[in-house]
mmCIF file of C-alpha atoms and ligand atoms in Angstrom:
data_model
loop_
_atom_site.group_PDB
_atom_site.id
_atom_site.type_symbol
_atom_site.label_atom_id
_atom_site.label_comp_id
_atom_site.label_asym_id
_atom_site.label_seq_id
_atom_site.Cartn_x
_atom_site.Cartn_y
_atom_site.Cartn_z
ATOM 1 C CA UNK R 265 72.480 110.410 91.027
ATOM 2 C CA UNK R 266 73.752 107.005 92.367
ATOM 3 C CA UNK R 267 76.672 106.698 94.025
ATOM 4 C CA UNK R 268 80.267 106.326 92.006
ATOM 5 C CA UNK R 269 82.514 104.198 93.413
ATOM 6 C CA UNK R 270 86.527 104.851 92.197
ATOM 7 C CA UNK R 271 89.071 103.814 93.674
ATOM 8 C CA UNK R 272 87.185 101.848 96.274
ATOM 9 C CA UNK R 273 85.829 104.592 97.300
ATOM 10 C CA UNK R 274 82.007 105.889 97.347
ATOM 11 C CA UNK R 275 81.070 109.027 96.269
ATOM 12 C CA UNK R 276 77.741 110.247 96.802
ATOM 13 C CA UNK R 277 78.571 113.158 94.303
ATOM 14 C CA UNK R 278 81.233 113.427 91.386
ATOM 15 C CA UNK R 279 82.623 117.183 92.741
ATOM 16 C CA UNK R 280 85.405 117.347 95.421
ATOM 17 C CA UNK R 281 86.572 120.652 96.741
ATOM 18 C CA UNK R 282 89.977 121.184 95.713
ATOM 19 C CA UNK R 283 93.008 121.587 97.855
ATOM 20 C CA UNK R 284 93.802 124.967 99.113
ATOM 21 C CA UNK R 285 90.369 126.511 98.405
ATOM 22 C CA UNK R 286 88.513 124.401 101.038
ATOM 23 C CA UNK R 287 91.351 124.748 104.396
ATOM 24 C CA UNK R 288 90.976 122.035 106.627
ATOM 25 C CA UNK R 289 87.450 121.499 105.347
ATOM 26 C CA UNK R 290 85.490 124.310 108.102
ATOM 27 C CA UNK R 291 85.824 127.467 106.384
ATOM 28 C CA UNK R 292 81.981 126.772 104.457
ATOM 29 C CA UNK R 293 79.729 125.738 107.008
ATOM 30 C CA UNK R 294 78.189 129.410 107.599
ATOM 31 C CA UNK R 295 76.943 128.225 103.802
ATOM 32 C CA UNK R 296 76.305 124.976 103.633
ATOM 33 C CA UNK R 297 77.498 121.410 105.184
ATOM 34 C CA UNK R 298 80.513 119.743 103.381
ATOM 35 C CA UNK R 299 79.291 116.355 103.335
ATOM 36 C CA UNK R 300 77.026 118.122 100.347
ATOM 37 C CA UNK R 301 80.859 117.288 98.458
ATOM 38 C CA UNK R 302 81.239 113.589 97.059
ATOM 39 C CA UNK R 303 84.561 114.379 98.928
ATOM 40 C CA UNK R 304 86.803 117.454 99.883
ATOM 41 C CA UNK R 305 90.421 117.649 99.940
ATOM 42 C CA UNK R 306 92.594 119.758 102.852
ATOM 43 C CA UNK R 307 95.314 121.833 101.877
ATOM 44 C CA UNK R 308 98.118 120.336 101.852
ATOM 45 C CA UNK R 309 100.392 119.864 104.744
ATOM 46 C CA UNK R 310 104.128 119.441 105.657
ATOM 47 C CA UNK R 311 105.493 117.558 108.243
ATOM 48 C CA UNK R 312 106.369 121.177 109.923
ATOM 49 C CA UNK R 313 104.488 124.088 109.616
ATOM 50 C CA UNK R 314 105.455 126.515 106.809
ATOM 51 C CA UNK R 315 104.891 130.030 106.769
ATOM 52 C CA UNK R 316 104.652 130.529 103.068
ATOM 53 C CA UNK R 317 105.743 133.496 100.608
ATOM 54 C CA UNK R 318 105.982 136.939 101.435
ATOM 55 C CA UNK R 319 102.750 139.093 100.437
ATOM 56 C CA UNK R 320 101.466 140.090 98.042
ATOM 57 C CA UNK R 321 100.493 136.641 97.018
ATOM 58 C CA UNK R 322 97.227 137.207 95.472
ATOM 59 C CA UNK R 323 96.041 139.712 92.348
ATOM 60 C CA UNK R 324 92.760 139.107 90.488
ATOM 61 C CA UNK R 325 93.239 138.326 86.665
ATOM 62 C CA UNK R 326 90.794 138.523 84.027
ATOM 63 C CA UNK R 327 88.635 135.514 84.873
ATOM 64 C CA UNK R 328 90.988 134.359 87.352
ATOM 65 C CA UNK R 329 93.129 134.138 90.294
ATOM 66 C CA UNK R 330 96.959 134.669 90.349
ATOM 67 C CA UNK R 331 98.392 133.057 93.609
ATOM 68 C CA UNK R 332 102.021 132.664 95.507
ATOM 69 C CA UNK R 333 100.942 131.252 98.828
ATOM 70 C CA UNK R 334 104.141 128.975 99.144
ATOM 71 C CA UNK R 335 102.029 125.985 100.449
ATOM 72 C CA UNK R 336 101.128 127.879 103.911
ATOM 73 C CA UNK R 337 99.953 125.362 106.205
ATOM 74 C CA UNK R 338 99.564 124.324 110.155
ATOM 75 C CA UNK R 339 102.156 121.283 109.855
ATOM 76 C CA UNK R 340 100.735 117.597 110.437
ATOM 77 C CA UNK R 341 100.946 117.464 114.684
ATOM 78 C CA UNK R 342 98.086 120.342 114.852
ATOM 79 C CA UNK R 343 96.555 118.669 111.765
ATOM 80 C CA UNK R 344 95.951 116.140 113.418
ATOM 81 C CA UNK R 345 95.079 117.837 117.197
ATOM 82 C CA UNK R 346 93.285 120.510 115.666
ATOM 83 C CA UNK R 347 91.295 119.654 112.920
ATOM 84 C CA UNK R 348 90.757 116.458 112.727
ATOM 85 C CA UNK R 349 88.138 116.612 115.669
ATOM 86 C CA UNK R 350 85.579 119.078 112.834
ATOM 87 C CA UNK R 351 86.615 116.183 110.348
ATOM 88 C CA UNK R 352 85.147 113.184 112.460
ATOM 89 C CA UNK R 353 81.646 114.551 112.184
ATOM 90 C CA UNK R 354 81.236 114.993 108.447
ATOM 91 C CA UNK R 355 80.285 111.865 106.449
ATOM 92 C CA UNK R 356 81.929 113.076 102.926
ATOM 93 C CA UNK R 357 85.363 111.510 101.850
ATOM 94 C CA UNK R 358 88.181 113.049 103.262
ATOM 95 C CA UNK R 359 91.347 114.067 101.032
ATOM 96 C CA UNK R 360 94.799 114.365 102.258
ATOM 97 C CA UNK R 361 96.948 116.582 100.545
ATOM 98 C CA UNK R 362 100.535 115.860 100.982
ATOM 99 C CA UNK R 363 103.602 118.053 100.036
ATOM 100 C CA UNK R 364 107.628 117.754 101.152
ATOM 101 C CA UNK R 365 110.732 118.490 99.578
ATOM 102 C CA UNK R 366 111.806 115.442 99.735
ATOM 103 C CA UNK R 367 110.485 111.926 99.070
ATOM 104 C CA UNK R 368 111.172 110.678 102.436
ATOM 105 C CA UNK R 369 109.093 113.008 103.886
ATOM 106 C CA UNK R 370 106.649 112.486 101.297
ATOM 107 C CA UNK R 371 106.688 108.752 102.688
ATOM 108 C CA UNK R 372 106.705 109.732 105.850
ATOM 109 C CA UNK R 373 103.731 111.514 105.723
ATOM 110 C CA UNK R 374 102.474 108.809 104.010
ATOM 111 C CA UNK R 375 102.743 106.645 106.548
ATOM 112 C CA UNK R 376 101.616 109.019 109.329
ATOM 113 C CA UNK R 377 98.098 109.183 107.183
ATOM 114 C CA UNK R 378 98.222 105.518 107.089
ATOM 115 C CA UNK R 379 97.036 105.073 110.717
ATOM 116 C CA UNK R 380 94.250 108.189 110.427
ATOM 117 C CA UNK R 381 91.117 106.226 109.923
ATOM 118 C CA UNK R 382 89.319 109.745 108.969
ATOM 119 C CA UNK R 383 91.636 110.303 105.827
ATOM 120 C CA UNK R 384 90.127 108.398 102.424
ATOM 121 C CA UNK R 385 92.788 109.157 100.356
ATOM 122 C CA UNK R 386 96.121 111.173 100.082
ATOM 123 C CA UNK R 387 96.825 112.980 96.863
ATOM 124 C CA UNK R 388 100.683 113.914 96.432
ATOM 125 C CA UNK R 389 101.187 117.906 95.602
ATOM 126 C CA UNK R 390 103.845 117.616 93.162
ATOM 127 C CA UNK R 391 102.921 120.164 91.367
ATOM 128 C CA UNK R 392 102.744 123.780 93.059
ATOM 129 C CA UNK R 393 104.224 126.486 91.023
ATOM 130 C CA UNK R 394 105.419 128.626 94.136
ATOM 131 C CA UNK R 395 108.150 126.881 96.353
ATOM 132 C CA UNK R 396 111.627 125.869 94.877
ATOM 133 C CA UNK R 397 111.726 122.768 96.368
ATOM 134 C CA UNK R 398 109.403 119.751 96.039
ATOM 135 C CA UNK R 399 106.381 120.579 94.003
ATOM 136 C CA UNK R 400 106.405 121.568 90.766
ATOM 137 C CA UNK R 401 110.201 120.369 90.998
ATOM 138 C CA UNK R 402 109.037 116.826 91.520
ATOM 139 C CA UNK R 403 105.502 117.062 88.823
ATOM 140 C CA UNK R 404 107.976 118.529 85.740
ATOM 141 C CA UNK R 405 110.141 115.342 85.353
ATOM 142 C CA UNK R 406 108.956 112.271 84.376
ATOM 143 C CA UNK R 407 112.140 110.405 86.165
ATOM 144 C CA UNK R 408 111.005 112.162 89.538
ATOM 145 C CA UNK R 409 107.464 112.060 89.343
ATOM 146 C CA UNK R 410 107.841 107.791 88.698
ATOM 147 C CA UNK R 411 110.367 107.704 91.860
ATOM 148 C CA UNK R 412 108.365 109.322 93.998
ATOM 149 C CA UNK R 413 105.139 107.825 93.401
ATOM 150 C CA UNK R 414 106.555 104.557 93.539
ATOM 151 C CA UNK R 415 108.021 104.916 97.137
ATOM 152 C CA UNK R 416 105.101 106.431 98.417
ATOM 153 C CA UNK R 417 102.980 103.630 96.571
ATOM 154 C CA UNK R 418 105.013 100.603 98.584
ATOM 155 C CA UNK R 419 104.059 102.705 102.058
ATOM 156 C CA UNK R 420 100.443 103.686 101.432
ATOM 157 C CA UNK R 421 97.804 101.725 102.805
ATOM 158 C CA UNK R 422 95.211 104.518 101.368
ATOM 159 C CA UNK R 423 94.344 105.115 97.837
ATOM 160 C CA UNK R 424 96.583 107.390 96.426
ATOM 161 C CA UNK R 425 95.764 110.285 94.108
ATOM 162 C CA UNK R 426 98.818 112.343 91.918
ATOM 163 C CA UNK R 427 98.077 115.947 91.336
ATOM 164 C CA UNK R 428 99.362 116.392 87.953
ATOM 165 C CA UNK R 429 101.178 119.864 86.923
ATOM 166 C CA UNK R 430 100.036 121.574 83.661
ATOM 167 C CA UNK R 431 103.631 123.181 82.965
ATOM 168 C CA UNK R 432 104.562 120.542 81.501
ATOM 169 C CA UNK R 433 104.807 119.694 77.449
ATOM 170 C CA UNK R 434 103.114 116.421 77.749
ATOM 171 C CA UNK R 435 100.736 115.941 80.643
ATOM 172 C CA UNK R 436 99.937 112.730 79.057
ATOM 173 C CA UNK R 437 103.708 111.138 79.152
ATOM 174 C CA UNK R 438 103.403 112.340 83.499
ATOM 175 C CA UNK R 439 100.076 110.615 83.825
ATOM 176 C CA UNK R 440 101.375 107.651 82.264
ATOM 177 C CA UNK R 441 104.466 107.855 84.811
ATOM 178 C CA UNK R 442 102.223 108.082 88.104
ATOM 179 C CA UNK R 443 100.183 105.408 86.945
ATOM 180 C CA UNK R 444 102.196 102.900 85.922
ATOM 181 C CA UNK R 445 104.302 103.384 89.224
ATOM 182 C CA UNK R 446 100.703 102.636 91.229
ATOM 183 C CA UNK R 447 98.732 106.076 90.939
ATOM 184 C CA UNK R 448 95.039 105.069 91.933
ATOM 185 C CA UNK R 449 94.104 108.336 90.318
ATOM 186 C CA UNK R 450 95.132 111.373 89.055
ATOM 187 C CA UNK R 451 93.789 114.802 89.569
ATOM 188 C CA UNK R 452 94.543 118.217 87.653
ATOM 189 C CA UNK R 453 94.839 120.309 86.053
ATOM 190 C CA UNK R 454 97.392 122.295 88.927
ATOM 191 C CA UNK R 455 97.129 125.798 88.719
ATOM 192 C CA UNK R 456 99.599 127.581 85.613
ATOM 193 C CA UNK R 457 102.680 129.771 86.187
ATOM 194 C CA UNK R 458 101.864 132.550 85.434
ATOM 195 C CA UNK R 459 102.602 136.738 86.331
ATOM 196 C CA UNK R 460 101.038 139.876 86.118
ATOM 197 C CA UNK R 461 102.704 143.350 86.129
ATOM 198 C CA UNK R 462 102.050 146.439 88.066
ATOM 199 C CA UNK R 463 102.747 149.039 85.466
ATOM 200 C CA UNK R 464 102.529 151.685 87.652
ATOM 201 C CA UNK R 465 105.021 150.589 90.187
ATOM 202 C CA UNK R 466 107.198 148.628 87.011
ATOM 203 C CA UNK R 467 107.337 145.831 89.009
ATOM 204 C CA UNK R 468 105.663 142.285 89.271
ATOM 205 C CA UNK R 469 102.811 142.624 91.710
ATOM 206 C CA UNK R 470 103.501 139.100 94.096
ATOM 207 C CA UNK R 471 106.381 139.320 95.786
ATOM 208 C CA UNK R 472 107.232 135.789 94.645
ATOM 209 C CA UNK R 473 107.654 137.499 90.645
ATOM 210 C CA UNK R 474 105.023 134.379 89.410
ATOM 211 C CA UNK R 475 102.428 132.496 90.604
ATOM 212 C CA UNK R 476 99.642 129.787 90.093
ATOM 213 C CA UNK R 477 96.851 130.760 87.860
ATOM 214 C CA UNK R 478 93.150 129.210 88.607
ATOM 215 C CA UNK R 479 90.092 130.304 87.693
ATOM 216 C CA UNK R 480 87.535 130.131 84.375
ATOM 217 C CA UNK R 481 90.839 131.606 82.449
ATOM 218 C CA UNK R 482 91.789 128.087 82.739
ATOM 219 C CA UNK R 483 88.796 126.130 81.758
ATOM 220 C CA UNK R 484 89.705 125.159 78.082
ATOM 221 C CA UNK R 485 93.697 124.594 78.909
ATOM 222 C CA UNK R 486 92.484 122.003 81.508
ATOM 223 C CA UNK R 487 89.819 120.418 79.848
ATOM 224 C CA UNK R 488 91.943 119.105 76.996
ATOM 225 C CA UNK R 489 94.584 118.744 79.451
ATOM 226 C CA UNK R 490 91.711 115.789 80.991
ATOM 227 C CA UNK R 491 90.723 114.882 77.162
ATOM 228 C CA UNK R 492 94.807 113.886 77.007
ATOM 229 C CA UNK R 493 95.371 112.080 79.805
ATOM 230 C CA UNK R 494 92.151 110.045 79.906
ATOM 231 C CA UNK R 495 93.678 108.773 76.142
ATOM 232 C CA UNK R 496 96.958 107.971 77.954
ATOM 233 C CA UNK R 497 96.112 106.126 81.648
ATOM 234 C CA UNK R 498 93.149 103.925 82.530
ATOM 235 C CA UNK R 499 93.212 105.184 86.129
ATOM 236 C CA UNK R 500 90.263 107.247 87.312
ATOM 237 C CA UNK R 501 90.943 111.490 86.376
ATOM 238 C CA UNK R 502 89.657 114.419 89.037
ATOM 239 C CA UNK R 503 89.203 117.093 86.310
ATOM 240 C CA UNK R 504 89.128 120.380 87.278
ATOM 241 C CA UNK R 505 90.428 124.273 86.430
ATOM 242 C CA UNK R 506 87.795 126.942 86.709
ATOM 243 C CA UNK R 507 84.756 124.896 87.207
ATOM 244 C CA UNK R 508 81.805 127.593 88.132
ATOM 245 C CA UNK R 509 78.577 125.787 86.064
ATOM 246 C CA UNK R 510 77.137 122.745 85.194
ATOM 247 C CA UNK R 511 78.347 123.578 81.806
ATOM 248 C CA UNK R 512 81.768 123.522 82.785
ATOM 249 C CA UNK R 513 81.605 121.172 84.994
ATOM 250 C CA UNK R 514 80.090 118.582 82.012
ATOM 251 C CA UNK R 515 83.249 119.123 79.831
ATOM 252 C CA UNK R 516 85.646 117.906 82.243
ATOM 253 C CA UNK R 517 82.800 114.586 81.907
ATOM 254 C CA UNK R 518 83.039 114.235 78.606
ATOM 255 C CA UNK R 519 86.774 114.461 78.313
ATOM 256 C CA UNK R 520 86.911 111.779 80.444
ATOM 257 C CA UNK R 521 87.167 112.729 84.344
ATOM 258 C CA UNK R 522 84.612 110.664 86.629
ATOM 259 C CA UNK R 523 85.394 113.204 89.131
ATOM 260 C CA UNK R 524 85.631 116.601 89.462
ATOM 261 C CA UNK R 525 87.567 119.878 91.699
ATOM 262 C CA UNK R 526 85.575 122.841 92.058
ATOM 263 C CA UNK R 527 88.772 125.641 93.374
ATOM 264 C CA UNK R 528 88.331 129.156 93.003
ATOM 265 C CA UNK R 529 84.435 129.242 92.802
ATOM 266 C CA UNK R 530 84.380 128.365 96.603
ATOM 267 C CA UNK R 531 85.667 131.819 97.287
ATOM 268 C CA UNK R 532 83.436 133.445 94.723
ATOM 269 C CA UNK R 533 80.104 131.354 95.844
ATOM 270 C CA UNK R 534 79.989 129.304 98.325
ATOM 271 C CA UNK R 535 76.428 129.021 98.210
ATOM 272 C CA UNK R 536 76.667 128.427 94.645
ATOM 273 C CA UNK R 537 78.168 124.916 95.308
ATOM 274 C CA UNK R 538 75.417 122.649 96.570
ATOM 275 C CA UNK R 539 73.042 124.730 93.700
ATOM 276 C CA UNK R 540 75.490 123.250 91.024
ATOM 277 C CA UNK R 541 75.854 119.712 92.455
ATOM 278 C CA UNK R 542 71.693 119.583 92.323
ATOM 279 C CA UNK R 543 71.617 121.012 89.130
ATOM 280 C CA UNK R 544 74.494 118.985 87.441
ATOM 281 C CA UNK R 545 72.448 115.664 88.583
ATOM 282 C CA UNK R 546 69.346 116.974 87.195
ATOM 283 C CA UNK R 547 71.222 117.343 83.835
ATOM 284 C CA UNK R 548 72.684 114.064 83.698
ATOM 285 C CA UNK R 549 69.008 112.467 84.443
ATOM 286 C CA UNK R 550 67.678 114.890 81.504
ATOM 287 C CA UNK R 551 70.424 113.414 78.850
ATOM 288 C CA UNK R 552 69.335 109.683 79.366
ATOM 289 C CA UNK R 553 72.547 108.655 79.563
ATOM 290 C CA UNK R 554 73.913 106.603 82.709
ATOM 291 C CA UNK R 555 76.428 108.623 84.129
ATOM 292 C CA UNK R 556 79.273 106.248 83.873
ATOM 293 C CA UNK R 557 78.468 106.302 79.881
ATOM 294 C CA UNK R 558 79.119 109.969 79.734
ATOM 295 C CA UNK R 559 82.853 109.942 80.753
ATOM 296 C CA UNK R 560 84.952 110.379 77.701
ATOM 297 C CA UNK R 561 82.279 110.440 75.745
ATOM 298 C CA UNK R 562 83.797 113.003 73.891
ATOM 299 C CA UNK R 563 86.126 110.946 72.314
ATOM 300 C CA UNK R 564 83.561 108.966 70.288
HETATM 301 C C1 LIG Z 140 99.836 126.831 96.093
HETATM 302 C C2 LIG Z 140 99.892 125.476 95.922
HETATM 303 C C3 LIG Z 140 99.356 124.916 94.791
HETATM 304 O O1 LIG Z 140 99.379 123.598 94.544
HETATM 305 C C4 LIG Z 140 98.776 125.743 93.851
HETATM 306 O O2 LIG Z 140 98.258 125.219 92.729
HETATM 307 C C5 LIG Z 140 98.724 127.072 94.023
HETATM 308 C C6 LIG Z 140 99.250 127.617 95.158
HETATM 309 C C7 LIG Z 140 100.519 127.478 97.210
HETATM 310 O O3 LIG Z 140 100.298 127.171 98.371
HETATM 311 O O4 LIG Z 140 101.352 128.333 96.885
#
């Protein structure tokens, strides 16, 4: 496959490893290099570290993954002094994820990416189900969602991506929000709130009552989530929500993303992943199309 090139960025692959299923992009490398990615994104970090939710804060769901992390993470300084060393040898695009609970610490963030050569992009988590503040909080409200991205816009030098929230009852309306405030792309579908019950013990099995669900469950929800959005923004879409095939992985094409999140099927099969990025090139050569004439296509 040729190279895409979105957002002034190159891409030597459509599929990007989603934030919080990759870590700080050296978990995979007992299976295979990252740089086999078009580009991976980092869980997303806080200006301090956060300890996240009490456990339990994961249950297996019927085709899925129910999750309450609370946006666990190492805090920017060791970020930086820790991992960033592993990230200077890859050759793949390198995704910042970003989350605060307040826009100016989103900025400020921001800016502290702004001078990290190694960083591509930063994508804005305003849309976690599992913390009170920030996330989700920011991703359900049109209002909030244009505020914020238009702040961090005026202090990012990178290209800046908006992970969308499908709790929402119009992803379309948020889309239209982030990019018309200066959203170089947007990526989702975010995982759903969701819960599962214990009926043994009567009680909700994470601690946290509800969580994020991920996983193939999700596959048709997000997929017309993408097939809305691309019919409400112009900007580039990362589609993703259960991607495990080149099947799946196609649909999110033809609703319109030109790039794609693979989540939960890194912790299934890792080795799976550089199997499906050969095999979803292979597919797009046997259809005759171009590539770039496949996205949306679905909307002929
Ligand atoms: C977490 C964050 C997310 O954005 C998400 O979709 C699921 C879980 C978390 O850290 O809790």
């Amino acid at each position: 496959m040729s190279d895409i090139t979105e957002f002034g960025l190159n891409f030597s692959n459509p599929f990007t490893a989603a934030s919080g299923t990759f870590g700080y992009g050296g978990c995979y490398t007992d299976f295979y290099n990252p740089d086999e990615y078009g580009a991976i994104s980092l869980k997303s970090v806080s200006l301090k570290k956060r300890i996240g939710n009490p456990p339990q804060r994961i249950v297996e769901t019927p085709s899925g993954l129910l999750n309450s992390i609370g946006l666990e993470n190492i805090g920017l300084d060791r970020l930086i002094k820790e991992k960033l060393p592993f990230l200077e040898t890859l050759n793949t695009n390198v995704i910042a994820s970003l989350y605060a609970e307040k826009a100016e610490d989103f900025v400020e963030l921001t800016e502290k990416f702004n001078d990290i050569k190694r960083i591509n992009a930063v994508e804005l988590n305003i849309s976690c189900p599992n913390v009170k503040a920030g996330g989700m909080a920011f991703g359900n409200s049109l209002e909030m969602t244009a505020s914020l991205v238009k702040e961090v816009k005026k202090a990012s030098f990178k290209p800046l991506i908006v992970k969308l929230s499908p709790n929402v009852t119009d992803i379309g309306e948020i889309a239209k929000a982030a990019a018309a405030e200066g959203a170089d792309a947007v990526s989702l579908i975010n995982t759903i709130s969701a819960m599962v019950i214990d009926t043994n013990r009567m009680t909700p099995v994470l601690a946290n009552k509800f969580g994020g669900l991920s996983g193939p469950a999700i596959l048709p929800i997000a997929v017309r989530m993408v097939y809305q959005v691309y019919e409400a923004v112009s900007v580039p879409i990362i589609g993703g929500g259960g991607i495990t095939s080149v099947d799946s992985a196609l649909q999110f094409v033809m609703a319109g993303a030109s790039l794609l999140s693979i989540g939960i099927y890194n912790f299934v099969s890792p080795s799976s992943i550089p199997i499906i990025i050969k095999e979803f090139d292979e597919k797009i050569k046997k259809t005759g199309y171009a590539y770039k004439d496949i996205i949306g296509i679905a909307h002929r």
